[in-house]
Amino acid sequence: MGKRKGVESSIALADSAAMCRIEAISAYPITPQTHIVEHLSEWVNDGHLDAEFVPVESEHSAISAAMGMSAVGARTFTATSSQGLALMHEILFIVPAMRLPIVMAVANRSLSGPISIWNDHSDIMAERDIGWVQIFAENGQECFDLIPACFRISEDKRVHLPSILNFDGFVVSHMIEPIEYWTQEQFDAYLPPFDPQIKLDVRKPSAMGVVGIPEIYYEARRMQQEVLMQSKPVVLEAFAELEKTVGRKYNLVETYKADDADVLLFIVGSLAETAMTAVDNLRAQGKKVGLVRPRLWRPFPTQELLAAFGNVPVVGVCDRAMAFGMEHHPMAQEIRTLFYDAPNRPQICEFMIGLGGRDVTIGDMENILNRLLDVKNGAPVGPVDYVGVRK
Amino acid sequence: MLEFRFHGRGGQGSVTSAELLAVTAISDNKFAQAFPSFGPERRGAPVQAFARISDTPIRNRSKVYRPNVVLVLDYSLVSMVNVTSGLAEDGLLVVSTANSEEQVRRETKWNGRLAMVDGIRIAMTHIKRPINNTVMLGSLIKATGCVNMNQMEEAVKERFGKIAAVNLNALKEAFETVTISEGVKHG
């Protein structure tokens, strides 16, 4: 293992993007993502990165400008959060439809109202179906490692779709933690120069983003679904090559002490780390609990998740965003769908945690895991447990 | 694992203190975290920052509720905030103050291990501004040895650039002049 350095995750993520030799950045600052684009503007301003940095007046323009730059064949990066992501909404669907391999970092944050700048997954759950490859990073090291992976996946000729790297705002973005940097040589070996399949070129004029009349639109959308669903092998290759390059192994779905577990908790993002410590504590008491943590979220890793859960009789699902007007929140909906066709459906307990930056402790996670064991021992499943909410 | 909580006022360097502590521990091949109490930053308002240092990877994203060490950069906070909240009985309170031990113990109600340093005087002597983050770190290292002083000096040099020299002087004077009182022994 190389030398780790203590650095803020946002700064490391920005360094990683710069070392991917990105050629175009357009961005608008928004908390808690701001440090990423600030730091990239320093890279460009100091002359260390030969890239076009386009400061824009809104996130709607940020993603639009990124599309223009990607369309002419530039390796393009942007980053946002929360209301900024929401403001991009209508454009987000167009990026994959035009097969533009932009990579965007999203520091996950709540949506207003009430006004909140703190961490949860409200922003990204509202953008579930935009057609991008989506990956979750749990910590600063994963933020650093997975940016080049996103570019490699997105720019692969078999994919040619944009990627989002999700990571928790503040609790990861503003954390100083140990991160092992790759060398520039490792970046260059891992990530070949961008060789677009299609681009805007005045010497070879073409049109992109044209009208899809009823005779075309349906097929275009169907094709987009196929390409995204078939991108999984490319993600696997990118992770395998990453392991060869820097020695860290990434899977589409990660587990923690799941093999002999009586109950399994499904949890996304950095709070999985807190949950790991809770698992260790309960294991020390002889309680067989474990975790399933998706890294790839779109395309949804159905087979890998089913394999990870095995025949476990009780599954807990942690949600970090509300699906208003529905009894099951976004992640619980996905996990319920996952098991509908399974021969042995587990009992599914649902938990809302960490909404709007509400702190989640190791004790909270222990309570959740103990609750799953109670259900295994015959306690009723009950409705969604809003952990820690004041009545 | 050691857990730290810093109490200061916005602009005074609490967050920088926590960061330098974590960066130094990591450069010493330990695992560490540092993070602010997340939210809008307001100069002069009471703020907190947190740090953890461990020999093994730290898997916890929550705030620090049971610190081993509490550092108070601004003594006026003692009357506003329960600075010793959650502090372990065998923990350490580091206070920037020119007051007597008797007064500090009365006002903090802390009878455990106590480190006192005249932080503002040291900061004004060397840095010419009442920013006593490096002072607190010098005091902390003397009282705990939780990180290596030489590594901290390297981290200060890297962080402060042109004003590194005055900060190194403040760090060293605090290391030399901090007074440590064991207080009431527990267990």
Coordinates of C-alpha atoms in Angstrom, one line a residue, chain A residues 160-382:
Chain A
H160 CA -20.9 6.1 -24.2
L161 CA -23.2 7.3 -21.5
P162 CA -22.7 9.8 -18.7
S163 CA -21.9 8.7 -15.1
I164 CA -22.7 10.1 -11.7
L165 CA -20.5 9.4 -8.7
N166 CA -22.6 9.9 -5.6
F167 CA -21.0 10.5 -2.2
D168 CA -22.4 11.9 1.0
G169 CA -22.3 15.7 1.4
F170 CA -20.3 17.0 4.5
V171 CA -19.8 13.6 6.2
V172 CA -17.6 12.6 3.3
S173 CA -17.1 15.8 1.3
H174 CA -15.9 17.9 4.2
M175 CA -14.0 15.1 6.0
I176 CA -10.2 15.1 6.3
E177 CA -9.3 11.4 6.0
P178 CA -6.4 9.2 4.8
I179 CA -6.4 8.9 1.0
E180 CA -3.8 7.1 -1.1
Y181 CA -3.2 9.0 -4.3
W182 CA -2.4 7.3 -7.6
T183 CA 0.6 8.5 -9.6
Q184 CA -0.1 10.4 -12.9
E185 CA 1.4 7.4 -14.6
Q186 CA -1.2 5.1 -13.0
F187 CA -4.0 7.5 -14.2
D188 CA -2.6 7.6 -17.7
A189 CA -2.2 3.8 -17.9
Y190 CA -5.7 3.2 -16.5
L191 CA -7.5 5.9 -18.6
P192 CA -6.7 6.2 -22.3
P193 CA -7.4 9.5 -24.0
F194 CA -11.1 10.1 -24.9
D195 CA -11.8 8.8 -28.4
P196 CA -15.4 9.8 -29.0
Q197 CA -17.6 7.6 -31.3
I198 CA -19.5 10.7 -32.4
K199 CA -18.6 14.4 -32.1
L200 CA -19.5 17.7 -33.5
D201 CA -16.8 18.7 -36.0
V202 CA -17.0 21.6 -38.5
R203 CA -15.0 19.5 -41.0
K204 CA -17.6 16.8 -40.9
P205 CA -20.8 18.5 -40.1
S206 CA -23.6 16.6 -38.3
A207 CA -26.5 17.4 -36.0
M208 CA -27.0 16.2 -32.5
G209 CA -30.0 16.4 -30.2
V210 CA -32.5 16.4 -33.0
V211 CA -36.3 15.8 -32.8
G212 CA -37.5 12.3 -32.3
I213 CA -40.7 12.0 -34.2
P214 CA -43.2 9.3 -33.1
E215 CA -41.6 6.9 -35.6
I216 CA -38.1 7.4 -34.0
Y217 CA -38.5 8.4 -30.3
Y218 CA -39.8 5.0 -29.1
E219 CA -36.8 3.1 -30.6
A220 CA -34.3 5.7 -29.3
R221 CA -35.6 5.3 -25.8
R222 CA -35.7 1.5 -26.0
M223 CA -32.1 1.5 -27.3
Q224 CA -30.9 3.7 -24.5
Q225 CA -32.4 1.2 -22.0
E226 CA -30.6 -1.6 -23.7
V227 CA -27.2 0.1 -23.7
L228 CA -27.5 1.1 -20.0
M229 CA -28.6 -2.4 -19.0
Q230 CA -25.7 -3.9 -21.0
S231 CA -23.1 -1.7 -19.4
K232 CA -22.5 -3.9 -16.4
P233 CA -19.7 -6.0 -18.0
V234 CA -17.9 -2.7 -18.7
V235 CA -18.3 -1.6 -15.1
L236 CA -16.8 -5.0 -14.0
E237 CA -13.9 -4.6 -16.4
A238 CA -13.2 -1.0 -15.1
F239 CA -13.2 -2.3 -11.5
A240 CA -11.0 -5.3 -12.4
E241 CA -8.5 -3.0 -14.1
L242 CA -8.6 -0.6 -11.2
E243 CA -7.6 -3.5 -8.9
K244 CA -4.7 -4.3 -11.2
T245 CA -3.6 -0.7 -11.2
V246 CA -3.8 0.2 -7.5
G247 CA -4.7 -3.0 -5.8
R248 CA -8.0 -2.1 -4.3
K249 CA -10.9 -4.4 -5.2
Y250 CA -14.3 -3.0 -6.0
N251 CA -17.5 -5.0 -6.6
L252 CA -20.8 -4.1 -8.0
V253 CA -22.3 -5.1 -4.6
E254 CA -20.2 -5.1 -1.5
T255 CA -21.1 -7.2 1.6
Y256 CA -19.8 -7.1 5.1
K257 CA -19.9 -10.3 7.3
A258 CA -22.8 -11.5 5.2
D259 CA -21.9 -15.1 4.6
D260 CA -23.3 -16.7 7.7
A261 CA -25.6 -13.9 8.7
D262 CA -29.1 -14.5 10.1
V263 CA -30.2 -11.0 9.1
L264 CA -28.8 -8.6 6.5
L265 CA -29.1 -4.8 6.3
F266 CA -29.1 -3.0 3.0
I267 CA -27.4 0.4 3.3
V268 CA -26.1 2.9 0.7
G269 CA -23.3 5.4 1.1
S270 CA -21.0 6.4 3.9
L271 CA -23.3 5.4 6.8
A272 CA -22.4 1.8 5.8
E273 CA -19.1 2.5 7.5
T274 CA -20.9 3.4 10.8
A275 CA -23.1 0.2 10.2
M276 CA -19.9 -1.9 9.9
T277 CA -18.8 -0.9 13.3
A278 CA -22.3 -1.8 14.7
V279 CA -22.0 -5.2 13.0
D280 CA -18.6 -5.7 14.6
N281 CA -20.0 -4.8 18.0
L282 CA -23.0 -7.2 17.7
R283 CA -20.8 -10.0 16.3
A284 CA -18.7 -9.6 19.4
Q285 CA -21.9 -10.5 21.3
G286 CA -22.4 -13.6 19.1
K287 CA -25.1 -12.0 17.0
K288 CA -24.9 -13.0 13.3
V289 CA -25.6 -9.8 11.5
G290 CA -24.2 -8.4 8.2
L291 CA -24.5 -5.8 5.5
V292 CA -25.2 -5.5 1.8
R293 CA -23.9 -2.3 0.3
P294 CA -24.6 -1.5 -3.4
R295 CA -21.7 0.3 -5.1
L296 CA -23.3 0.3 -8.6
W297 CA -26.9 1.6 -8.5
R298 CA -27.7 2.1 -12.2
P299 CA -27.8 -0.2 -14.0
F300 CA -29.4 -2.0 -11.0
P301 CA -27.2 -5.0 -10.1
T302 CA -30.1 -7.4 -9.7
Q303 CA -28.3 -10.8 -9.8
E304 CA -25.4 -9.5 -7.6
L305 CA -27.8 -8.3 -5.0
L306 CA -29.8 -11.6 -5.0
A307 CA -26.5 -13.5 -4.7
A308 CA -25.5 -11.2 -1.8
F309 CA -28.7 -11.7 0.1
G310 CA -28.8 -15.4 -0.5
N311 CA -31.6 -17.1 1.5
V312 CA -31.4 -14.8 4.5
P313 CA -34.9 -14.7 6.1
V314 CA -34.9 -11.0 7.3
V315 CA -33.7 -8.0 5.3
G316 CA -33.6 -4.4 6.6
V317 CA -33.5 -1.5 4.2
C318 CA -32.2 1.9 5.1
D319 CA -33.7 4.8 3.2
R320 CA -32.3 8.4 3.2
A321 CA -35.1 10.1 1.2
M322 CA -38.8 10.2 1.3
A323 CA -41.2 9.0 -1.4
F324 CA -44.1 11.2 -0.3
G325 CA -47.5 9.6 -0.6
M326 CA -46.1 6.0 -0.7
E327 CA -45.8 3.6 2.2
H328 CA -42.4 2.4 1.0
H329 CA -39.5 4.8 0.4
P330 CA -37.2 4.7 -2.7
M331 CA -34.7 2.0 -1.6
A332 CA -37.3 -0.1 0.0
Q333 CA -39.3 0.0 -3.2
E334 CA -36.3 -1.3 -5.1
I335 CA -35.5 -4.1 -2.7
R336 CA -39.2 -5.1 -2.6
T337 CA -39.1 -5.2 -6.4
L338 CA -35.9 -7.2 -6.3
F339 CA -37.5 -10.0 -4.2
Y340 CA -40.9 -10.2 -5.9
D341 CA -39.7 -12.9 -8.3
A342 CA -37.4 -14.6 -5.8
P343 CA -38.4 -18.1 -4.7
N344 CA -37.9 -17.3 -1.0
R345 CA -38.9 -13.8 -0.2
P346 CA -37.4 -12.5 3.1
Q347 CA -39.3 -10.4 5.5
I348 CA -38.4 -6.8 4.8
C349 CA -38.1 -4.1 7.5
E350 CA -37.8 -0.5 6.5
F351 CA -35.9 2.3 8.3
M352 CA -35.6 6.0 7.5
I353 CA -32.2 7.3 8.8
G354 CA -30.2 10.5 8.6
L355 CA -32.7 12.7 6.9
G356 CA -31.5 16.3 6.5
G357 CA -28.2 15.7 8.2
R358 CA -29.6 14.1 11.4
D359 CA -26.7 12.4 12.9
V360 CA -26.7 8.6 12.8
T361 CA -24.6 6.9 15.5
I362 CA -23.2 3.4 15.9
G363 CA -25.9 2.9 18.6
D364 CA -28.6 3.8 16.1
M365 CA -27.2 1.2 13.7
E366 CA -27.0 -1.4 16.5
N367 CA -30.7 -0.8 17.4
I368 CA -31.6 -1.3 13.7
L369 CA -29.7 -4.6 13.5
N370 CA -31.1 -5.8 16.8
R371 CA -34.6 -5.0 15.5
L372 CA -33.9 -7.3 12.5
L373 CA -32.9 -10.1 14.9
D374 CA -36.2 -9.5 16.8
V375 CA -38.1 -10.0 13.6
K376 CA -36.2 -13.2 12.9
N377 CA -37.3 -14.4 16.3
G378 CA -40.9 -13.7 15.6
A379 CA -41.5 -10.0 16.3
P380 CA -43.9 -8.4 13.7
V381 CA -42.2 -6.4 10.8
G382 CA -44.3 -3.3 11.4

